[in-house]
Amino acid sequence: MSVICSKCGQDAVYLRRYTSERLCKACLVQTTVDRVRKTINRNKMLEANDRIVVAISGGKDSAVLLDVMHRIERNYPGSELVPLTIDEGIKGYRDEALSAARKLAETLGLKLEVRSFHDMFDMALDDIVNTRDESKPLGACSYCGVLRRRAINTAALELRADVVATGHNMDDEAQTVMMNIMRGDGRRIGRTNKPRSSAIQGFIPRIKPIIELSERDVVAYAHHLNLPYHDIPCPYAVEACRNDIRLFLNEMEHKRPGTLTAILRSGESISDALLQEPKKYVTSTCLQCGSPTAADTCKACKLLDEISSRELSDKNGPKTRGST
Ligand code: SF4
Ligand code: ZN
């Protein structure tokens, strides 16, 4: 016996566990777009005539983000979507993801902007990782995450964006909240979730329109609409501590549907509480680039300094007997 859509009575193809909705394909698409629209409105993420840079990686999350944003924004002729991909330089991975991103942008009639670590920082991520200090190696994701943030902001400034949309889903966000708590850095939850109204000068505000969609929602939407995306994991992903937390939270969500939403709400409460205490919340700014940081120099500038000092010592080479 077929299962019936809770909205329209057609055959259901998907069960959204945390709301207990059974959905046919059309209602899956419609409720997904509605959830994202509601998230945008509730958090005042967009304004009239916005130029919206949509950061897309070629993966499923950002494919869904761009498709849904395109469906919503086509009703607002003054707004503009500019898809942007950052090519970190991960051999055999990013190249394929890039072609999926190109295909998606093309299908939607949008021009994809591409910027690379190599052009922006003179080094691809693979080179940064291969030359890292073996005695105290930083994970590839530490370089990648920090430098990609910097690259997106630089590109968004150059593209005269009003706002940058990223494809973080509910699972990603719950993992991030947990990771920050486990590292004893609860304040970072506030720093990464600033509302658009309190954006810092020189930094294009960031929004996360699909944050109320679970990873299962994203997969179901992408699958039923046959969106082009690249689904092979990054070769460096095994290094990430996020993986352990993902497994743990998946198990919790399976046993107790709604766990991810509850963590999301806890993250929002922490951010709200921090915003009420601006003195504690506001940190200093980086002496080199002006971005908000708890120290004199931000993480991106520290990493870039470290990378360029490596390059310098490579160029000078080791002192050998006989050299002057
Ligand atoms: Fe970058 Fe890590 Fe993501 Fe790979 S898994 S793309 S290295 S952040
Ligand atoms: Zn800096």
Short mmCIF file of C-alpha atoms and ligand atoms in Angstrom, two decimals:
data_model
loop_
_atom_site.label_atom_id
_atom_site.label_comp_id
_atom_site.label_asym_id
_atom_site.label_seq_id
_atom_site.Cartn_x
_atom_site.Cartn_y
_atom_site.Cartn_z
CA MET A 1 0.00 0.00 0.00
CA SER A 2 1.43 3.39 -0.97
CA VAL A 3 2.04 6.11 1.60
CA ILE A 4 0.08 9.31 1.05
CA CYS A 5 1.46 12.88 1.09
CA SER A 6 0.33 14.72 4.24
CA LYS A 7 -0.26 17.87 2.15
CA CYS A 8 -2.08 16.80 -1.01
CA GLY A 9 -2.91 13.09 -0.92
CA GLN A 10 -0.57 12.08 -3.79
CA ASP A 11 1.94 9.24 -3.33
CA ALA A 12 4.61 10.28 -0.83
CA VAL A 13 8.31 9.94 -1.72
CA TYR A 14 9.86 11.39 1.43
CA LEU A 15 9.35 11.39 5.20
CA ARG A 16 10.62 14.56 6.90
CA ARG A 17 11.25 12.91 10.26
CA TYR A 18 11.58 15.96 12.50
CA THR A 19 8.19 17.36 11.39
CA SER A 20 6.62 13.93 10.68
CA GLU A 21 5.50 15.18 7.23
CA ARG A 22 5.15 12.63 4.41
CA LEU A 23 5.67 14.43 1.13
CA CYS A 24 5.14 13.83 -2.58
CA LYS A 25 7.77 15.25 -4.95
CA ALA A 26 5.88 18.51 -5.64
CA CYS A 27 5.21 19.14 -1.93
CA LEU A 28 8.81 18.22 -1.03
CA VAL A 29 10.01 20.97 -3.40
CA GLN A 30 7.35 23.47 -2.30
CA THR A 31 7.84 22.94 1.46
CA THR A 32 11.63 23.15 1.02
CA VAL A 33 11.37 26.48 -0.78
CA ASP A 34 8.86 27.69 1.84
CA ARG A 35 11.17 26.69 4.74
CA VAL A 36 14.05 28.61 3.19
CA ARG A 37 11.86 31.65 2.46
CA LYS A 38 10.66 31.60 6.08
CA THR A 39 14.26 31.38 7.38
CA ILE A 40 15.26 34.36 5.20
CA ASN A 41 12.32 36.46 6.38
CA ARG A 42 12.50 35.46 10.05
CA ASN A 43 16.17 36.44 10.24
CA LYS A 44 15.87 39.47 7.92
CA MET A 45 18.62 38.00 5.74
CA LEU A 46 17.80 39.84 2.51
CA GLU A 47 16.80 43.33 1.43
CA ALA A 48 15.31 44.73 -1.80
CA ASN A 49 17.71 44.92 -4.78
CA ASP A 50 20.44 42.87 -3.09
CA ARG A 51 23.38 41.61 -5.11
CA ILE A 52 23.73 38.18 -3.53
CA VAL A 53 26.95 36.23 -3.95
CA VAL A 54 26.08 32.54 -3.50
CA ALA A 55 29.14 30.53 -2.45
CA ILE A 56 28.87 27.18 -4.20
CA SER A 57 31.30 24.31 -3.89
CA GLY A 58 29.80 21.91 -6.44
CA GLY A 59 28.44 19.75 -3.58
CA LYS A 60 24.80 18.99 -2.82
CA ASP A 61 24.24 21.63 -0.12
CA SER A 62 25.24 24.57 -2.24
CA ALA A 63 23.48 23.09 -5.29
CA VAL A 64 20.25 23.09 -3.30
CA LEU A 65 21.01 26.56 -1.94
CA LEU A 66 21.46 28.02 -5.43
CA ASP A 67 18.43 26.26 -6.89
CA VAL A 68 16.13 27.34 -4.04
CA MET A 69 17.48 30.91 -4.01
CA HIS A 70 16.90 31.06 -7.76
CA ARG A 71 13.26 29.99 -7.30
CA ILE A 72 12.73 32.60 -4.57
CA GLU A 73 14.66 35.50 -6.08
CA ARG A 74 13.21 35.27 -9.58
CA ASN A 75 10.13 36.93 -8.08
CA TYR A 76 12.26 39.94 -7.09
CA PRO A 77 13.56 41.46 -10.34
CA GLY A 78 15.79 43.99 -8.53
CA SER A 79 17.89 41.32 -6.81
CA GLU A 80 20.75 39.49 -8.47
CA LEU A 81 22.40 36.12 -7.81
CA VAL A 82 26.14 35.73 -8.45
CA PRO A 83 27.38 32.15 -7.93
CA LEU A 84 30.99 32.00 -6.74
CA THR A 85 33.28 28.98 -6.40
CA ILE A 86 36.61 29.06 -4.59
CA ASP A 87 39.07 26.58 -6.06
CA GLU A 88 41.30 25.64 -3.12
CA GLY A 89 43.57 23.52 -5.31
CA ILE A 90 42.77 19.95 -4.18
CA LYS A 91 43.84 17.68 -7.00
CA GLY A 92 41.24 15.24 -8.35
CA TYR A 93 38.53 16.66 -6.09
CA ARG A 94 37.88 20.33 -6.65
CA ASP A 95 38.25 20.08 -10.45
CA GLU A 96 35.29 17.69 -10.65
CA ALA A 97 33.23 19.68 -8.18
CA LEU A 98 33.95 22.77 -10.26
CA SER A 99 32.46 21.22 -13.38
CA ALA A 100 29.28 20.29 -11.42
CA ALA A 101 29.07 23.91 -10.19
CA ARG A 102 29.49 25.20 -13.75
CA LYS A 103 26.78 22.87 -15.03
CA LEU A 104 24.33 23.97 -12.32
CA ALA A 105 24.98 27.69 -12.89
CA GLU A 106 24.57 27.21 -16.62
CA THR A 107 21.26 25.34 -16.17
CA LEU A 108 19.93 28.28 -14.15
CA GLY A 109 21.22 30.83 -16.67
CA LEU A 110 23.79 32.30 -14.25
CA LYS A 111 27.46 33.09 -14.78
CA LEU A 112 29.79 31.30 -12.36
CA GLU A 113 32.63 33.35 -10.87
CA VAL A 114 35.73 31.32 -9.92
CA ARG A 115 38.66 32.42 -7.73
CA SER A 116 41.55 30.19 -6.67
CA PHE A 117 43.85 29.94 -3.64
CA HIS A 118 46.70 29.87 -6.12
CA ASP A 119 45.79 33.28 -7.56
CA MET A 120 44.92 34.83 -4.22
CA PHE A 121 47.59 33.36 -1.93
CA ASP A 122 50.21 32.15 -4.44
CA MET A 123 49.77 28.55 -3.24
CA ALA A 124 47.23 25.78 -3.76
CA LEU A 125 45.93 23.95 -0.67
CA ASP A 126 47.79 20.78 -1.74
CA ASP A 127 51.10 22.71 -1.69
CA ILE A 128 50.30 24.30 1.67
CA VAL A 129 49.55 20.86 3.14
CA ASN A 130 52.58 19.17 1.57
CA THR A 131 54.99 21.75 2.95
CA ARG A 132 53.48 22.08 6.44
CA ASP A 133 55.69 21.76 9.48
CA GLU A 134 55.85 18.02 10.29
CA SER A 135 56.65 18.61 13.95
CA LYS A 136 53.35 20.43 14.66
CA PRO A 137 51.16 19.79 11.63
CA LEU A 138 47.91 21.74 11.41
CA GLY A 139 45.01 19.87 9.79
CA ALA A 140 44.33 20.63 6.11
CA CYS A 141 40.84 21.85 7.08
CA SER A 142 42.32 24.47 9.43
CA TYR A 143 44.13 26.11 6.51
CA CYS A 144 41.29 25.50 4.09
CA GLY A 145 38.47 26.85 6.26
CA VAL A 146 40.25 30.02 7.37
CA LEU A 147 41.68 30.87 3.94
CA ARG A 148 38.42 30.10 2.12
CA ARG A 149 36.60 32.55 4.41
CA ARG A 150 39.18 35.19 3.52
CA ALA A 151 38.95 34.31 -0.21
CA ILE A 152 35.15 34.52 -0.25
CA ASN A 153 35.16 37.91 1.45
CA THR A 154 37.83 39.30 -0.89
CA ALA A 155 35.94 38.04 -3.95
CA ALA A 156 32.60 39.31 -2.61
CA LEU A 157 34.07 42.79 -2.08
CA GLU A 158 35.44 42.73 -5.62
CA LEU A 159 32.05 41.60 -6.96
CA ARG A 160 30.32 44.45 -5.04
CA ALA A 161 28.09 42.02 -3.16
CA ASP A 162 25.62 43.17 -0.51
CA VAL A 163 25.53 39.79 1.11
CA VAL A 164 27.12 36.31 0.81
CA ALA A 165 24.90 33.22 1.09
CA THR A 166 26.52 29.95 2.14
CA GLY A 167 25.15 26.39 2.02
CA HIS A 168 25.39 25.39 5.68
CA ASN A 169 22.57 23.00 6.53
CA MET A 170 21.08 22.08 9.90
CA ASP A 171 23.49 19.16 10.43
CA ASP A 172 26.56 21.34 9.66
CA GLU A 173 25.40 24.03 12.03
CA ALA A 174 24.62 21.60 14.88
CA GLN A 175 28.10 20.06 14.40
CA THR A 176 29.70 23.52 14.52
CA VAL A 177 27.86 24.45 17.73
CA MET A 178 28.98 21.19 19.35
CA MET A 179 32.57 21.57 18.13
CA ASN A 180 32.82 25.07 19.57
CA ILE A 181 31.40 23.91 22.89
CA MET A 182 33.81 20.95 23.00
CA ARG A 183 36.74 23.27 22.31
CA GLY A 184 35.63 25.61 25.09
CA ASP A 185 35.03 28.39 22.55
CA GLY A 186 31.32 29.15 23.04
CA ARG A 187 31.92 32.79 22.11
CA ARG A 188 32.77 31.78 18.56
CA ILE A 189 29.13 30.66 18.13
CA GLY A 190 28.18 34.33 18.46
CA ARG A 191 31.01 35.53 16.21
CA THR A 192 29.98 33.28 13.32
CA ASN A 193 26.27 33.99 13.62
CA LYS A 194 26.15 37.77 13.62
CA PRO A 195 22.91 39.17 12.22
CA ARG A 196 23.22 41.19 9.02
CA SER A 197 22.40 44.39 10.93
CA SER A 198 25.62 44.13 12.96
CA ALA A 199 28.00 43.50 10.07
CA ILE A 200 31.56 44.79 10.43
CA GLN A 201 32.91 47.32 7.97
CA GLY A 202 35.00 45.71 5.24
CA PHE A 203 33.23 42.39 5.71
CA ILE A 204 30.32 41.41 3.54
CA PRO A 205 27.57 40.03 5.81
CA ARG A 206 27.02 36.29 5.57
CA ILE A 207 23.70 34.49 5.61
CA LYS A 208 22.84 30.80 5.88
CA PRO A 209 19.45 30.43 4.15
CA ILE A 210 19.27 26.58 4.26
CA ILE A 211 20.13 26.28 7.93
CA GLU A 212 16.63 24.91 8.71
CA LEU A 213 17.02 22.07 6.16
CA SER A 214 18.48 18.81 7.41
CA GLU A 215 21.06 16.94 5.35
CA ARG A 216 18.35 14.37 4.52
CA ASP A 217 16.10 17.18 3.22
CA VAL A 218 18.96 18.43 1.06
CA VAL A 219 19.70 14.99 -0.40
CA ALA A 220 16.01 14.34 -1.11
CA TYR A 221 15.55 17.72 -2.85
CA ALA A 222 18.72 17.37 -4.95
CA HIS A 223 17.86 13.78 -5.86
CA HIS A 224 14.25 14.42 -6.88
CA LEU A 225 15.15 17.47 -8.95
CA ASN A 226 18.17 15.70 -10.41
CA LEU A 227 20.47 18.63 -9.63
CA PRO A 228 24.06 18.26 -10.83
CA TYR A 229 26.41 17.89 -7.86
CA HIS A 230 29.65 16.21 -6.94
CA ASP A 231 29.34 13.71 -4.10
CA ILE A 232 32.85 12.35 -3.57
CA PRO A 233 34.30 13.38 -0.19
CA CYS A 234 37.35 15.61 -0.05
CA PRO A 235 40.54 13.52 0.42
CA TYR A 236 41.40 15.62 3.50
CA ALA A 237 37.99 15.11 5.14
CA VAL A 238 39.27 12.09 7.11
CA GLU A 239 41.48 14.47 9.08
CA ALA A 240 38.51 16.44 10.36
CA CYS A 241 37.29 16.13 13.96
CA ARG A 242 33.88 17.10 12.55
CA ASN A 243 33.51 13.52 11.30
CA ASP A 244 33.36 12.07 14.81
CA ILE A 245 30.77 14.63 15.85
CA ARG A 246 28.75 13.97 12.68
CA LEU A 247 28.55 10.25 13.49
CA PHE A 248 27.53 10.94 17.08
CA LEU A 249 24.85 13.48 16.12
CA ASN A 250 23.47 11.28 13.33
CA GLU A 251 22.97 8.53 15.88
CA MET A 252 21.31 10.92 18.33
CA GLU A 253 19.01 12.34 15.62
CA HIS A 254 18.05 8.83 14.57
CA LYS A 255 17.19 7.82 18.16
CA ARG A 256 15.61 11.16 19.05
CA PRO A 257 14.39 13.11 15.99
CA GLY A 258 14.58 16.83 16.72
CA THR A 259 18.00 16.72 18.41
CA LEU A 260 19.62 18.75 15.60
CA THR A 261 16.90 21.41 15.73
CA ALA A 262 17.31 21.62 19.51
CA ILE A 263 21.08 22.19 19.14
CA LEU A 264 20.39 24.84 16.49
CA ARG A 265 18.06 26.67 18.89
CA SER A 266 20.68 26.43 21.67
CA GLY A 267 23.22 28.00 19.30
CA GLU A 268 20.77 30.84 18.57
CA SER A 269 20.20 31.44 22.31
CA ILE A 270 23.95 31.58 22.92
CA SER A 271 24.38 34.08 20.04
CA ASP A 272 21.47 36.22 21.31
CA ALA A 273 22.86 36.23 24.85
CA LEU A 274 26.30 37.28 23.57
CA LEU A 275 24.79 40.08 21.51
CA GLN A 276 23.11 41.42 24.66
CA GLU A 277 26.56 41.81 26.20
CA PRO A 278 28.38 43.84 23.56
CA LYS A 279 31.35 44.55 25.83
CA LYS A 280 32.10 40.87 26.27
CA TYR A 281 31.12 40.07 22.73
CA VAL A 282 33.12 42.67 20.83
CA THR A 283 36.74 41.66 20.38
CA SER A 284 39.61 43.67 18.95
CA THR A 285 40.46 43.98 15.26
CA CYS A 286 43.41 42.47 13.41
CA LEU A 287 46.32 44.91 13.11
CA GLN A 288 47.09 43.61 9.61
CA CYS A 289 43.71 43.33 7.93
CA GLY A 290 41.13 44.83 10.31
CA SER A 291 38.99 41.74 10.74
CA PRO A 292 37.48 40.94 14.16
CA THR A 293 39.77 38.79 16.30
CA ALA A 294 40.45 38.02 19.93
CA ALA A 295 44.19 38.65 19.42
CA ASP A 296 46.32 41.29 17.65
CA THR A 297 46.45 39.26 14.43
CA CYS A 298 43.59 37.25 12.95
CA LYS A 299 43.89 33.56 12.10
CA ALA A 300 44.02 34.15 8.33
CA CYS A 301 46.89 36.65 8.63
CA LYS A 302 48.76 34.30 11.02
CA LEU A 303 48.44 31.40 8.58
CA LEU A 304 49.46 33.56 5.61
CA ASP A 305 52.50 34.81 7.56
CA GLU A 306 53.42 31.23 8.43
CA ILE A 307 53.06 30.11 4.79
CA SER A 308 55.16 32.99 3.43
CA SER A 309 57.91 32.43 6.02
CA ARG A 310 58.05 28.78 4.87
CA GLU A 311 58.39 29.92 1.27
CA LEU A 312 61.15 32.32 2.26
CA SER A 313 63.14 29.65 4.11
CA ASP A 314 62.68 27.27 1.14
CA LYS A 315 64.04 29.92 -1.22
CA ASN A 316 67.05 30.65 1.02
CA GLY A 317 67.54 26.90 1.35
CA PRO A 318 69.42 25.12 4.11
CA LYS A 319 72.88 26.49 4.88
CA THR A 320 75.44 24.03 3.45
CA ARG A 321 79.14 23.72 4.14
CA GLY A 322 80.97 25.89 1.72
CA SER A 323 78.21 28.45 1.32
CA THR A 324 79.14 31.99 2.23
FE1 SF4 B 1 38.69 22.02 2.82
FE2 SF4 B 1 38.65 20.21 4.80
FE3 SF4 B 1 36.42 20.74 3.41
FE4 SF4 B 1 38.46 19.43 2.26
S1 SF4 B 1 37.22 18.71 4.00
S2 SF4 B 1 37.27 21.10 1.35
S3 SF4 B 1 40.23 20.44 3.22
S4 SF4 B 1 37.53 22.17 4.76
ZN ZN B 2 44.09 39.76 9.70
#
